[in-house]
Amino acid sequence: MMKRKLILTAIGMFAICFSCKEDVLDQQNPNEFLPETYYKNDVQIVSAVNAVYSSLQSIDLFCREYFFVHDLRSDDMAAGGGQLETPRAQLLAGNHDPSNSLLTSVWRGWYRLIHQANQVIEKVPGAEFPATEAMKTRVLGEAKFLRAMAYFDLVVLFGGVPLMETYATDIGQDKGRASVDEVYALLISDLETAIASLPTKSGYDAANTGRANKQAAQALLARAHMQRGDYDLAKPLLEAIVTSGEFNDWKQVPYVENFREELEFNEESLFEVAFSYDFGGASWDGSGQGTQTELTFRGQEYGPTAWRNVIPSISLLDEYEDNDPRYVDAFYQIGDKYNNGANTITDMQGASPKISWKKYQRIYKAPTEDQRSGINMRVIRYAEVLLNLAECENALGNDSEAIDLLNEVRSREGVEMPPYPTANYPVNSPAEVFRAIVHERRVELAGEQIRDRDLVRWRNLGKLTYEPISYYAPKHALVPIPQQEIDNNAALSQADQNPGF
């Protein structure tokens, strides 16, 4: 969404056709497609929305920069050593500025996805027979879910952002900053449409596993309402997920299996970004539209035998209760076995403590960690749904229900921790119950790009009893709008920059 550098991303098999002045040459190649001529049947409209999903796999988003931005803005991370690149180290230390390349990448990645989603949203309703109404409804719901996902992330990170609601076809269609309320209004509307349009998780056949579903849209809308403190609006959405029957067997999935390849799209999963080891080597594709973009760098970046750029913070490690199995499932330590037990970790490069992330690491079954990881990124899990509902119940004065929900999470297979109250976490008051919720969220969801959003929410709602980010100042409530966007967007000026930057 840039003034002189507008990215007009091709969808599916679209190719751009240039016209010539001679009439004899002024014809469309029958083997090429334009947006105006493409949306003719179910196969084509599904292919179009598939391209929107592909943007999630780009290096700007879930392949690499998305998880770095969110993890480094939380208190769950520390540098693995001096090898941590400068833009990442800046985010971790809070001395980033509008030129930070990670922030620019995530901004660009989400607006690229929005651009693609807007074309689907604009073109699909007008598709005529043989495109079916049922498929048009579903695809429109998927596109609106994905657009809402983008705007939710943008508004939490940057505050008010330009609202692109229509498919941009030319330069000069720049937009100024919308208000935070306007951004939320659009994404809430999108998610309400998605909820009404999408099948349930079990409503998809095996060939369509992983598409946006009704429960994922309900969970994302609940996140949005919670972020604004509208717990009364979030609660019924979360309750609808619980009573849907779609996740009755969720506790049978061992905790550690949520971060491995073998049980992807399992009984606990609401939404994942899919990756596959079978497609190519390192993927540096910024668009996610290439043929070699089915990989994530998470394992290589965080791995104990690889780059180890980011490690768990001391405060996160100290958060775990004694004998909590999630500690062993989340982190590798010296002496741990890997590669199906054939190898032992004897040392880790870089900073102490000598402990590293196990979540999303492929070496549990491989001798080395490299850039070819195909482990799906879990975006929404059912455990988070229960913890979100617990937070809603606590905020609405229903602490008994909140405690029951916390204990359901703790009783899952592979965790089986003693129920609340415990010696360290009594639950005799709303404040004590909230403290238990904060604890349970941190250890259950560590390293899943949720903690930073939690801190933003609790800070804004006055729920934090202390500031956990050592460098925090008021300007860090938001990240700066990329300077590249301000320079290139005719509708923005330096006055639109977030305070302090």
mmCIF file with all atom_site columns, C-alpha atoms in Angstrom, residues 35-207:
data_model
loop_
_atom_site.group_PDB
_atom_site.id
_atom_site.type_symbol
_atom_site.label_atom_id
_atom_site.label_alt_id
_atom_site.label_comp_id
_atom_site.label_asym_id
_atom_site.label_entity_id
_atom_site.label_seq_id
_atom_site.pdbx_PDB_ins_code
_atom_site.Cartn_x
_atom_site.Cartn_y
_atom_site.Cartn_z
_atom_site.occupancy
_atom_site.B_iso_or_equiv
_atom_site.pdbx_formal_charge
_atom_site.auth_seq_id
_atom_site.auth_comp_id
_atom_site.auth_asym_id
_atom_site.auth_atom_id
_atom_site.pdbx_PDB_model_num
ATOM 1   C CA . PRO A 1 35  ? -8.625  -10.341 -12.299 1.00 0.00 ? 35  PRO A CA 1
ATOM 2   C CA . GLU A 1 36  ? -11.457 -9.167  -14.534 1.00 0.00 ? 36  GLU A CA 1
ATOM 3   C CA . THR A 1 37  ? -11.649 -12.515 -16.354 1.00 0.00 ? 37  THR A CA 1
ATOM 4   C CA . TYR A 1 38  ? -10.514 -15.043 -13.778 1.00 0.00 ? 38  TYR A CA 1
ATOM 5   C CA . TYR A 1 39  ? -13.369 -15.589 -11.296 1.00 0.00 ? 39  TYR A CA 1
ATOM 6   C CA . LYS A 1 40  ? -15.476 -17.957 -13.378 1.00 0.00 ? 40  LYS A CA 1
ATOM 7   C CA . ASN A 1 41  ? -15.838 -21.211 -11.421 1.00 0.00 ? 41  ASN A CA 1
ATOM 8   C CA . ASP A 1 42  ? -15.301 -22.815 -8.034  1.00 0.00 ? 42  ASP A CA 1
ATOM 9   C CA . VAL A 1 43  ? -11.778 -23.962 -8.860  1.00 0.00 ? 43  VAL A CA 1
ATOM 10  C CA . GLN A 1 44  ? -10.705 -20.438 -9.749  1.00 0.00 ? 44  GLN A CA 1
ATOM 11  C CA . ILE A 1 45  ? -12.213 -18.695 -6.739  1.00 0.00 ? 45  ILE A CA 1
ATOM 12  C CA . VAL A 1 46  ? -10.673 -21.282 -4.408  1.00 0.00 ? 46  VAL A CA 1
ATOM 13  C CA . SER A 1 47  ? -7.324  -20.820 -6.151  1.00 0.00 ? 47  SER A CA 1
ATOM 14  C CA . ALA A 1 48  ? -7.631  -17.082 -5.572  1.00 0.00 ? 48  ALA A CA 1
ATOM 15  C CA . VAL A 1 49  ? -8.178  -17.406 -1.835  1.00 0.00 ? 49  VAL A CA 1
ATOM 16  C CA . ASN A 1 50  ? -5.385  -19.989 -1.650  1.00 0.00 ? 50  ASN A CA 1
ATOM 17  C CA . ALA A 1 51  ? -3.033  -17.224 -2.754  1.00 0.00 ? 51  ALA A CA 1
ATOM 18  C CA . VAL A 1 52  ? -4.115  -15.181 0.264   1.00 0.00 ? 52  VAL A CA 1
ATOM 19  C CA . TYR A 1 53  ? -3.211  -18.060 2.574   1.00 0.00 ? 53  TYR A CA 1
ATOM 20  C CA . SER A 1 54  ? 0.158   -18.292 0.817   1.00 0.00 ? 54  SER A CA 1
ATOM 21  C CA . SER A 1 55  ? 1.037   -14.796 1.976   1.00 0.00 ? 55  SER A CA 1
ATOM 22  C CA . LEU A 1 56  ? 1.000   -16.085 5.555   1.00 0.00 ? 56  LEU A CA 1
ATOM 23  C CA . GLN A 1 57  ? 3.933   -18.323 4.615   1.00 0.00 ? 57  GLN A CA 1
ATOM 24  C CA . SER A 1 58  ? 6.086   -15.436 3.409   1.00 0.00 ? 58  SER A CA 1
ATOM 25  C CA . ILE A 1 59  ? 9.327   -14.451 5.109   1.00 0.00 ? 59  ILE A CA 1
ATOM 26  C CA . ASP A 1 60  ? 7.662   -11.159 6.066   1.00 0.00 ? 60  ASP A CA 1
ATOM 27  C CA . LEU A 1 61  ? 5.121   -13.063 8.164   1.00 0.00 ? 61  LEU A CA 1
ATOM 28  C CA . PHE A 1 62  ? 5.084   -16.562 9.664   1.00 0.00 ? 62  PHE A CA 1
ATOM 29  C CA . CYS A 1 63  ? 8.149   -17.885 7.866   1.00 0.00 ? 63  CYS A CA 1
ATOM 30  C CA . ARG A 1 64  ? 10.305  -15.533 9.941   1.00 0.00 ? 64  ARG A CA 1
ATOM 31  C CA . GLU A 1 65  ? 9.604   -11.922 10.852  1.00 0.00 ? 65  GLU A CA 1
ATOM 32  C CA . TYR A 1 66  ? 6.143   -12.257 12.418  1.00 0.00 ? 66  TYR A CA 1
ATOM 33  C CA . PHE A 1 67  ? 7.288   -14.503 15.248  1.00 0.00 ? 67  PHE A CA 1
ATOM 34  C CA . PHE A 1 68  ? 10.394  -12.389 15.861  1.00 0.00 ? 68  PHE A CA 1
ATOM 35  C CA . VAL A 1 69  ? 8.436   -9.142  16.196  1.00 0.00 ? 69  VAL A CA 1
ATOM 36  C CA . HIS A 1 70  ? 5.985   -10.554 18.715  1.00 0.00 ? 70  HIS A CA 1
ATOM 37  C CA . ASP A 1 71  ? 8.453   -12.632 20.696  1.00 0.00 ? 71  ASP A CA 1
ATOM 38  C CA . LEU A 1 72  ? 10.992  -9.829  20.999  1.00 0.00 ? 72  LEU A CA 1
ATOM 39  C CA . ARG A 1 73  ? 8.346   -7.394  22.257  1.00 0.00 ? 73  ARG A CA 1
ATOM 40  C CA . SER A 1 74  ? 7.516   -9.709  25.137  1.00 0.00 ? 74  SER A CA 1
ATOM 41  C CA . ASP A 1 75  ? 9.418   -10.520 28.316  1.00 0.00 ? 75  ASP A CA 1
ATOM 42  C CA . ASP A 1 76  ? 9.703   -14.185 27.341  1.00 0.00 ? 76  ASP A CA 1
ATOM 43  C CA . MET A 1 77  ? 12.890  -13.740 25.306  1.00 0.00 ? 77  MET A CA 1
ATOM 44  C CA . ALA A 1 78  ? 16.569  -12.947 25.708  1.00 0.00 ? 78  ALA A CA 1
ATOM 45  C CA . ALA A 1 79  ? 19.369  -12.704 23.176  1.00 0.00 ? 79  ALA A CA 1
ATOM 46  C CA . GLY A 1 80  ? 21.179  -15.942 22.473  1.00 0.00 ? 80  GLY A CA 1
ATOM 47  C CA . GLY A 1 81  ? 24.381  -13.964 22.051  1.00 0.00 ? 81  GLY A CA 1
ATOM 48  C CA . GLY A 1 82  ? 26.074  -11.259 20.028  1.00 0.00 ? 82  GLY A CA 1
ATOM 49  C CA . GLN A 1 83  ? 24.985  -12.954 16.816  1.00 0.00 ? 83  GLN A CA 1
ATOM 50  C CA . LEU A 1 84  ? 21.472  -11.530 17.189  1.00 0.00 ? 84  LEU A CA 1
ATOM 51  C CA . GLU A 1 85  ? 21.093  -9.144  14.269  1.00 0.00 ? 85  GLU A CA 1
ATOM 52  C CA . THR A 1 86  ? 20.852  -5.425  15.020  1.00 0.00 ? 86  THR A CA 1
ATOM 53  C CA . PRO A 1 87  ? 17.176  -4.863  14.056  1.00 0.00 ? 87  PRO A CA 1
ATOM 54  C CA . ARG A 1 88  ? 16.163  -7.781  16.297  1.00 0.00 ? 88  ARG A CA 1
ATOM 55  C CA . ALA A 1 89  ? 18.381  -6.661  19.143  1.00 0.00 ? 89  ALA A CA 1
ATOM 56  C CA . GLN A 1 90  ? 16.811  -3.209  18.888  1.00 0.00 ? 90  GLN A CA 1
ATOM 57  C CA . LEU A 1 91  ? 13.319  -4.619  19.372  1.00 0.00 ? 91  LEU A CA 1
ATOM 58  C CA . LEU A 1 92  ? 14.471  -6.713  22.304  1.00 0.00 ? 92  LEU A CA 1
ATOM 59  C CA . ALA A 1 93  ? 16.096  -3.702  23.978  1.00 0.00 ? 93  ALA A CA 1
ATOM 60  C CA . GLY A 1 94  ? 13.350  -1.234  23.091  1.00 0.00 ? 94  GLY A CA 1
ATOM 61  C CA . ASN A 1 95  ? 15.616  1.131   21.154  1.00 0.00 ? 95  ASN A CA 1
ATOM 62  C CA . HIS A 1 96  ? 14.053  0.500   17.752  1.00 0.00 ? 96  HIS A CA 1
ATOM 63  C CA . ASP A 1 97  ? 12.964  3.333   15.480  1.00 0.00 ? 97  ASP A CA 1
ATOM 64  C CA . PRO A 1 98  ? 10.834  3.774   12.315  1.00 0.00 ? 98  PRO A CA 1
ATOM 65  C CA . SER A 1 99  ? 13.630  2.341   10.148  1.00 0.00 ? 99  SER A CA 1
ATOM 66  C CA . ASN A 1 100 ? 13.526  -1.050  11.868  1.00 0.00 ? 100 ASN A CA 1
ATOM 67  C CA . SER A 1 101 ? 13.464  -3.655  9.105   1.00 0.00 ? 101 SER A CA 1
ATOM 68  C CA . LEU A 1 102 ? 11.410  -6.228  11.050  1.00 0.00 ? 102 LEU A CA 1
ATOM 69  C CA . LEU A 1 103 ? 8.567   -3.793  11.564  1.00 0.00 ? 103 LEU A CA 1
ATOM 70  C CA . THR A 1 104 ? 8.728   -2.794  7.916   1.00 0.00 ? 104 THR A CA 1
ATOM 71  C CA . SER A 1 105 ? 8.576   -6.446  6.886   1.00 0.00 ? 105 SER A CA 1
ATOM 72  C CA . VAL A 1 106 ? 5.532   -7.273  8.990   1.00 0.00 ? 106 VAL A CA 1
ATOM 73  C CA . TRP A 1 107 ? 3.746   -4.121  7.819   1.00 0.00 ? 107 TRP A CA 1
ATOM 74  C CA . ARG A 1 108 ? 4.509   -5.000  4.205   1.00 0.00 ? 108 ARG A CA 1
ATOM 75  C CA . GLY A 1 109 ? 3.532   -8.629  4.648   1.00 0.00 ? 109 GLY A CA 1
ATOM 76  C CA . TRP A 1 110 ? 0.140   -7.850  6.124   1.00 0.00 ? 110 TRP A CA 1
ATOM 77  C CA . TYR A 1 111 ? -0.685  -5.198  3.515   1.00 0.00 ? 111 TYR A CA 1
ATOM 78  C CA . ARG A 1 112 ? 0.305   -7.581  0.740   1.00 0.00 ? 112 ARG A CA 1
ATOM 79  C CA . LEU A 1 113 ? -2.151  -10.098 2.200   1.00 0.00 ? 113 LEU A CA 1
ATOM 80  C CA . ILE A 1 114 ? -4.822  -7.407  2.553   1.00 0.00 ? 114 ILE A CA 1
ATOM 81  C CA . HIS A 1 115 ? -4.333  -6.440  -1.085  1.00 0.00 ? 115 HIS A CA 1
ATOM 82  C CA . GLN A 1 116 ? -4.881  -10.033 -2.173  1.00 0.00 ? 116 GLN A CA 1
ATOM 83  C CA . ALA A 1 117 ? -7.848  -10.534 0.156   1.00 0.00 ? 117 ALA A CA 1
ATOM 84  C CA . ASN A 1 118 ? -9.452  -7.357  -1.142  1.00 0.00 ? 118 ASN A CA 1
ATOM 85  C CA . GLN A 1 119 ? -9.385  -8.686  -4.687  1.00 0.00 ? 119 GLN A CA 1
ATOM 86  C CA . VAL A 1 120 ? -11.140 -11.883 -3.577  1.00 0.00 ? 120 VAL A CA 1
ATOM 87  C CA . ILE A 1 121 ? -13.692 -9.920  -1.548  1.00 0.00 ? 121 ILE A CA 1
ATOM 88  C CA . GLU A 1 122 ? -14.383 -7.630  -4.500  1.00 0.00 ? 122 GLU A CA 1
ATOM 89  C CA . LYS A 1 123 ? -14.473 -10.200 -7.304  1.00 0.00 ? 123 LYS A CA 1
ATOM 90  C CA . VAL A 1 124 ? -16.056 -13.318 -5.793  1.00 0.00 ? 124 VAL A CA 1
ATOM 91  C CA . PRO A 1 125 ? -19.597 -11.947 -5.232  1.00 0.00 ? 125 PRO A CA 1
ATOM 92  C CA . GLY A 1 126 ? -19.899 -11.190 -8.944  1.00 0.00 ? 126 GLY A CA 1
ATOM 93  C CA . ALA A 1 127 ? -18.773 -14.606 -10.109 1.00 0.00 ? 127 ALA A CA 1
ATOM 94  C CA . GLU A 1 128 ? -21.493 -16.217 -12.199 1.00 0.00 ? 128 GLU A CA 1
ATOM 95  C CA . PHE A 1 129 ? -22.448 -19.824 -12.872 1.00 0.00 ? 129 PHE A CA 1
ATOM 96  C CA . PRO A 1 130 ? -20.724 -22.327 -12.810 1.00 0.00 ? 130 PRO A CA 1
ATOM 97  C CA . ALA A 1 131 ? -19.345 -20.724 -9.637  1.00 0.00 ? 131 ALA A CA 1
ATOM 98  C CA . THR A 1 132 ? -21.719 -21.910 -6.898  1.00 0.00 ? 132 THR A CA 1
ATOM 99  C CA . GLU A 1 133 ? -23.271 -19.727 -4.228  1.00 0.00 ? 133 GLU A CA 1
ATOM 100 C CA . ALA A 1 134 ? -22.117 -22.091 -1.481  1.00 0.00 ? 134 ALA A CA 1
ATOM 101 C CA . MET A 1 135 ? -18.488 -21.863 -2.560  1.00 0.00 ? 135 MET A CA 1
ATOM 102 C CA . LYS A 1 136 ? -18.694 -18.109 -3.052  1.00 0.00 ? 136 LYS A CA 1
ATOM 103 C CA . THR A 1 137 ? -20.014 -17.731 0.505   1.00 0.00 ? 137 THR A CA 1
ATOM 104 C CA . ARG A 1 138 ? -17.251 -19.894 1.963   1.00 0.00 ? 138 ARG A CA 1
ATOM 105 C CA . VAL A 1 139 ? -14.423 -18.260 0.023   1.00 0.00 ? 139 VAL A CA 1
ATOM 106 C CA . LEU A 1 140 ? -15.665 -14.789 0.943   1.00 0.00 ? 140 LEU A CA 1
ATOM 107 C CA . GLY A 1 141 ? -15.689 -15.872 4.601   1.00 0.00 ? 141 GLY A CA 1
ATOM 108 C CA . GLU A 1 142 ? -12.123 -17.159 4.322   1.00 0.00 ? 142 GLU A CA 1
ATOM 109 C CA . ALA A 1 143 ? -10.896 -13.934 2.722   1.00 0.00 ? 143 ALA A CA 1
ATOM 110 C CA . LYS A 1 144 ? -12.582 -11.798 5.372   1.00 0.00 ? 144 LYS A CA 1
ATOM 111 C CA . PHE A 1 145 ? -11.119 -13.958 8.155   1.00 0.00 ? 145 PHE A CA 1
ATOM 112 C CA . LEU A 1 146 ? -7.637  -13.480 6.735   1.00 0.00 ? 146 LEU A CA 1
ATOM 113 C CA . ARG A 1 147 ? -8.105  -9.736  6.240   1.00 0.00 ? 147 ARG A CA 1
ATOM 114 C CA . ALA A 1 148 ? -9.351  -9.416  9.820   1.00 0.00 ? 148 ALA A CA 1
ATOM 115 C CA . MET A 1 149 ? -6.343  -11.384 11.035  1.00 0.00 ? 149 MET A CA 1
ATOM 116 C CA . ALA A 1 150 ? -4.090  -8.873  9.302   1.00 0.00 ? 150 ALA A CA 1
ATOM 117 C CA . TYR A 1 151 ? -5.843  -5.793  10.638  1.00 0.00 ? 151 TYR A CA 1
ATOM 118 C CA . PHE A 1 152 ? -5.988  -7.178  14.178  1.00 0.00 ? 152 PHE A CA 1
ATOM 119 C CA . ASP A 1 153 ? -2.237  -7.669  14.214  1.00 0.00 ? 153 ASP A CA 1
ATOM 120 C CA . LEU A 1 154 ? -1.632  -4.260  12.682  1.00 0.00 ? 154 LEU A CA 1
ATOM 121 C CA . VAL A 1 155 ? -3.885  -2.385  15.097  1.00 0.00 ? 155 VAL A CA 1
ATOM 122 C CA . VAL A 1 156 ? -2.354  -4.040  18.162  1.00 0.00 ? 156 VAL A CA 1
ATOM 123 C CA . LEU A 1 157 ? 1.174   -3.295  16.994  1.00 0.00 ? 157 LEU A CA 1
ATOM 124 C CA . PHE A 1 158 ? 0.790   0.097   15.293  1.00 0.00 ? 158 PHE A CA 1
ATOM 125 C CA . GLY A 1 159 ? -2.546  1.505   16.482  1.00 0.00 ? 159 GLY A CA 1
ATOM 126 C CA . GLY A 1 160 ? -4.612  3.218   13.797  1.00 0.00 ? 160 GLY A CA 1
ATOM 127 C CA . VAL A 1 161 ? -3.429  2.258   10.313  1.00 0.00 ? 161 VAL A CA 1
ATOM 128 C CA . PRO A 1 162 ? -4.547  3.001   6.735   1.00 0.00 ? 162 PRO A CA 1
ATOM 129 C CA . LEU A 1 163 ? -7.698  1.050   5.929   1.00 0.00 ? 163 LEU A CA 1
ATOM 130 C CA . MET A 1 164 ? -7.558  -0.535  2.505   1.00 0.00 ? 164 MET A CA 1
ATOM 131 C CA . GLU A 1 165 ? -11.055 -1.920  1.965   1.00 0.00 ? 165 GLU A CA 1
ATOM 132 C CA . THR A 1 166 ? -11.008 -2.227  -1.814  1.00 0.00 ? 166 THR A CA 1
ATOM 133 C CA . TYR A 1 167 ? -8.649  -3.810  -4.314  1.00 0.00 ? 167 TYR A CA 1
ATOM 134 C CA . ALA A 1 168 ? -6.040  -1.271  -5.429  1.00 0.00 ? 168 ALA A CA 1
ATOM 135 C CA . THR A 1 169 ? -5.600  -1.225  -9.193  1.00 0.00 ? 169 THR A CA 1
ATOM 136 C CA . ASP A 1 170 ? -3.303  1.762   -9.685  1.00 0.00 ? 170 ASP A CA 1
ATOM 137 C CA . ILE A 1 171 ? -0.951  4.130   -7.915  1.00 0.00 ? 171 ILE A CA 1
ATOM 138 C CA . GLY A 1 172 ? -2.386  7.172   -6.194  1.00 0.00 ? 172 GLY A CA 1
ATOM 139 C CA . GLN A 1 173 ? -4.905  5.285   -4.077  1.00 0.00 ? 173 GLN A CA 1
ATOM 140 C CA . ASP A 1 174 ? -3.153  6.036   -0.793  1.00 0.00 ? 174 ASP A CA 1
ATOM 141 C CA . LYS A 1 175 ? -5.062  6.181   2.481   1.00 0.00 ? 175 LYS A CA 1
ATOM 142 C CA . GLY A 1 176 ? -4.344  8.129   5.629   1.00 0.00 ? 176 GLY A CA 1
ATOM 143 C CA . ARG A 1 177 ? -4.412  6.676   9.118   1.00 0.00 ? 177 ARG A CA 1
ATOM 144 C CA . ALA A 1 178 ? -7.786  5.443   10.259  1.00 0.00 ? 178 ALA A CA 1
ATOM 145 C CA . SER A 1 179 ? -8.596  5.579   13.951  1.00 0.00 ? 179 SER A CA 1
ATOM 146 C CA . VAL A 1 180 ? -8.213  2.536   16.166  1.00 0.00 ? 180 VAL A CA 1
ATOM 147 C CA . ASP A 1 181 ? -12.006 2.374   16.441  1.00 0.00 ? 181 ASP A CA 1
ATOM 148 C CA . GLU A 1 182 ? -12.368 2.355   12.655  1.00 0.00 ? 182 GLU A CA 1
ATOM 149 C CA . VAL A 1 183 ? -9.867  -0.470  12.272  1.00 0.00 ? 183 VAL A CA 1
ATOM 150 C CA . TYR A 1 184 ? -11.649 -2.539  14.903  1.00 0.00 ? 184 TYR A CA 1
ATOM 151 C CA . ALA A 1 185 ? -14.999 -1.812  13.295  1.00 0.00 ? 185 ALA A CA 1
ATOM 152 C CA . LEU A 1 186 ? -13.818 -3.251  9.986   1.00 0.00 ? 186 LEU A CA 1
ATOM 153 C CA . LEU A 1 187 ? -12.164 -6.352  11.407  1.00 0.00 ? 187 LEU A CA 1
ATOM 154 C CA . ILE A 1 188 ? -15.135 -7.053  13.685  1.00 0.00 ? 188 ILE A CA 1
ATOM 155 C CA . SER A 1 189 ? -17.474 -6.778  10.715  1.00 0.00 ? 189 SER A CA 1
ATOM 156 C CA . ASP A 1 190 ? -15.223 -9.092  8.689   1.00 0.00 ? 190 ASP A CA 1
ATOM 157 C CA . LEU A 1 191 ? -15.198 -11.685 11.449  1.00 0.00 ? 191 LEU A CA 1
ATOM 158 C CA . GLU A 1 192 ? -18.946 -11.535 11.931  1.00 0.00 ? 192 GLU A CA 1
ATOM 159 C CA . THR A 1 193 ? -19.291 -12.284 8.213   1.00 0.00 ? 193 THR A CA 1
ATOM 160 C CA . ALA A 1 194 ? -16.744 -15.095 8.521   1.00 0.00 ? 194 ALA A CA 1
ATOM 161 C CA . ILE A 1 195 ? -18.606 -16.663 11.453  1.00 0.00 ? 195 ILE A CA 1
ATOM 162 C CA . ALA A 1 196 ? -21.843 -16.644 9.467   1.00 0.00 ? 196 ALA A CA 1
ATOM 163 C CA . SER A 1 197 ? -20.176 -17.944 6.282   1.00 0.00 ? 197 SER A CA 1
ATOM 164 C CA . LEU A 1 198 ? -17.625 -20.559 7.284   1.00 0.00 ? 198 LEU A CA 1
ATOM 165 C CA . PRO A 1 199 ? -18.102 -24.265 7.992   1.00 0.00 ? 199 PRO A CA 1
ATOM 166 C CA . THR A 1 200 ? -17.267 -25.650 11.386  1.00 0.00 ? 200 THR A CA 1
ATOM 167 C CA . LYS A 1 201 ? -13.844 -27.219 11.764  1.00 0.00 ? 201 LYS A CA 1
ATOM 168 C CA . SER A 1 202 ? -15.298 -30.699 11.163  1.00 0.00 ? 202 SER A CA 1
ATOM 169 C CA . GLY A 1 203 ? -17.332 -29.375 8.235   1.00 0.00 ? 203 GLY A CA 1
ATOM 170 C CA . TYR A 1 204 ? -14.315 -29.533 5.933   1.00 0.00 ? 204 TYR A CA 1
ATOM 171 C CA . ASP A 1 205 ? -13.214 -32.737 4.242   1.00 0.00 ? 205 ASP A CA 1
ATOM 172 C CA . ALA A 1 206 ? -9.626  -33.991 4.475   1.00 0.00 ? 206 ALA A CA 1
ATOM 173 C CA . ALA A 1 207 ? -8.605  -32.176 1.294   1.00 0.00 ? 207 ALA A CA 1
#
